[in-house]
Amino acid sequence: QATVKEVYTNHVTKGLFVDVSGVHAKITAVNISHSPFTREDLNRMFKIGDIIKALVLRVDLVDSKLGLSIKRLEASPGDMLRDPQMVY
């Protein structure tokens, strides 16, 4: 499986929006961390313009969509909450 580095552009209640080489992608909340987190955690972990790393789960060429996951890069559940830089 491939990983990509993308620019974090915005977050919503149900996930993050990122730009991967001009393709807008969303990382759903369930794919951010194995541990539960709050909106405040999202604000702490991610700043607009940050370069983040995610695992590519699926590619939809018809609709130009990517399925991405950060939580699959966690060595231990909750690593994103403790130290996001350790994950990417």
Tab-separated table of C-alpha atoms in Angstrom:
chain	number	residue	atom	x	y	z
A	1	GLN	CA	0.000	0.000	0.000
A	2	ALA	CA	1.184	3.491	-0.816
A	3	THR	CA	1.431	6.506	1.422
A	4	VAL	CA	0.975	10.093	0.349
A	5	LYS	CA	1.947	13.410	1.889
A	6	GLU	CA	-0.742	16.003	1.478
A	7	VAL	CA	-1.589	19.532	2.547
A	8	TYR	CA	-4.239	19.786	5.224
A	9	THR	CA	-6.801	22.346	4.074
A	10	ASN	CA	-9.763	22.216	6.478
A	11	HIS	CA	-11.622	20.079	8.988
A	12	VAL	CA	-15.238	19.320	9.594
A	13	THR	CA	-16.996	17.394	12.312
A	14	LYS	CA	-16.617	14.127	10.432
A	15	GLY	CA	-13.030	14.402	9.243
A	16	LEU	CA	-10.314	16.328	7.435
A	17	PHE	CA	-10.038	17.732	3.946
A	18	VAL	CA	-6.668	17.450	2.255
A	19	ASP	CA	-5.202	18.265	-1.134
A	20	VAL	CA	-3.221	15.491	-2.814
A	21	SER	CA	-1.560	16.881	-5.937
A	22	GLY	CA	-4.653	18.915	-6.776
A	23	VAL	CA	-7.129	16.149	-5.890
A	24	HIS	CA	-9.350	17.058	-2.954
A	25	ALA	CA	-9.664	14.171	-0.532
A	26	LYS	CA	-11.329	13.621	2.810
A	27	ILE	CA	-10.004	11.579	5.705
A	28	THR	CA	-13.040	10.476	7.686
A	29	ALA	CA	-12.973	10.738	11.481
A	30	VAL	CA	-12.830	6.946	11.870
A	31	ASN	CA	-9.588	6.964	9.853
A	32	ILE	CA	-7.732	9.564	11.946
A	33	SER	CA	-6.886	7.576	15.098
A	34	HIS	CA	-7.706	4.311	16.827
A	35	SER	CA	-8.467	6.339	19.984
A	36	PRO	CA	-11.467	8.645	20.424
A	37	PHE	CA	-10.770	12.375	20.013
A	38	THR	CA	-12.566	15.708	20.205
A	39	ARG	CA	-12.783	18.699	17.900
A	40	GLU	CA	-10.247	20.395	20.186
A	41	ASP	CA	-7.883	17.461	19.584
A	42	LEU	CA	-8.275	18.008	15.821
A	43	ASN	CA	-7.412	21.701	16.250
A	44	ARG	CA	-4.323	20.752	18.255
A	45	MET	CA	-3.156	17.961	15.921
A	46	PHE	CA	-3.715	19.720	12.590
A	47	LYS	CA	-3.147	23.278	11.396
A	48	ILE	CA	-4.240	24.441	7.962
A	49	GLY	CA	-1.272	24.156	5.617
A	50	ASP	CA	0.373	21.305	7.560
A	51	ILE	CA	1.898	18.535	5.483
A	52	ILE	CA	0.508	15.258	6.778
A	53	LYS	CA	1.049	11.645	5.806
A	54	ALA	CA	-1.711	9.126	5.132
A	55	LEU	CA	-2.064	5.612	3.785
A	56	VAL	CA	-3.968	5.239	0.514
A	57	LEU	CA	-6.802	2.760	1.075
A	58	ARG	CA	-8.573	3.080	-2.257
A	59	VAL	CA	-8.527	5.068	-5.484
A	60	ASP	CA	-11.749	5.888	-7.345
A	61	LEU	CA	-10.693	7.018	-10.827
A	62	VAL	CA	-14.267	7.547	-12.011
A	63	ASP	CA	-15.139	10.108	-9.326
A	64	SER	CA	-11.535	11.290	-8.680
A	65	LYS	CA	-11.682	10.347	-5.006
A	66	LEU	CA	-9.113	8.885	-2.646
A	67	GLY	CA	-9.745	6.832	0.475
A	68	LEU	CA	-7.074	7.743	3.029
A	69	SER	CA	-6.198	6.659	6.570
A	70	ILE	CA	-3.877	8.136	9.164
A	71	LYS	CA	-4.793	5.686	11.919
A	72	ARG	CA	-3.279	2.766	9.994
A	73	LEU	CA	0.084	4.501	10.365
A	74	GLU	CA	-0.160	4.519	14.188
A	75	ALA	CA	2.309	2.052	15.708
A	76	SER	CA	0.170	2.046	18.869
A	77	PRO	CA	-3.471	3.117	19.191
A	78	GLY	CA	-3.677	6.795	20.117
A	79	ASP	CA	-0.250	7.814	18.775
A	80	MET	CA	-1.905	10.640	16.809
A	81	LEU	CA	-3.292	12.104	20.030
A	82	ARG	CA	-0.023	11.785	21.949
A	83	ASP	CA	2.422	12.900	19.260
A	84	PRO	CA	1.189	13.474	15.673
A	85	GLN	CA	4.767	14.023	14.428
A	86	MET	CA	5.631	10.462	15.484
A	87	VAL	CA	3.007	9.167	13.035
A	88	TYR	CA	4.091	11.288	10.098
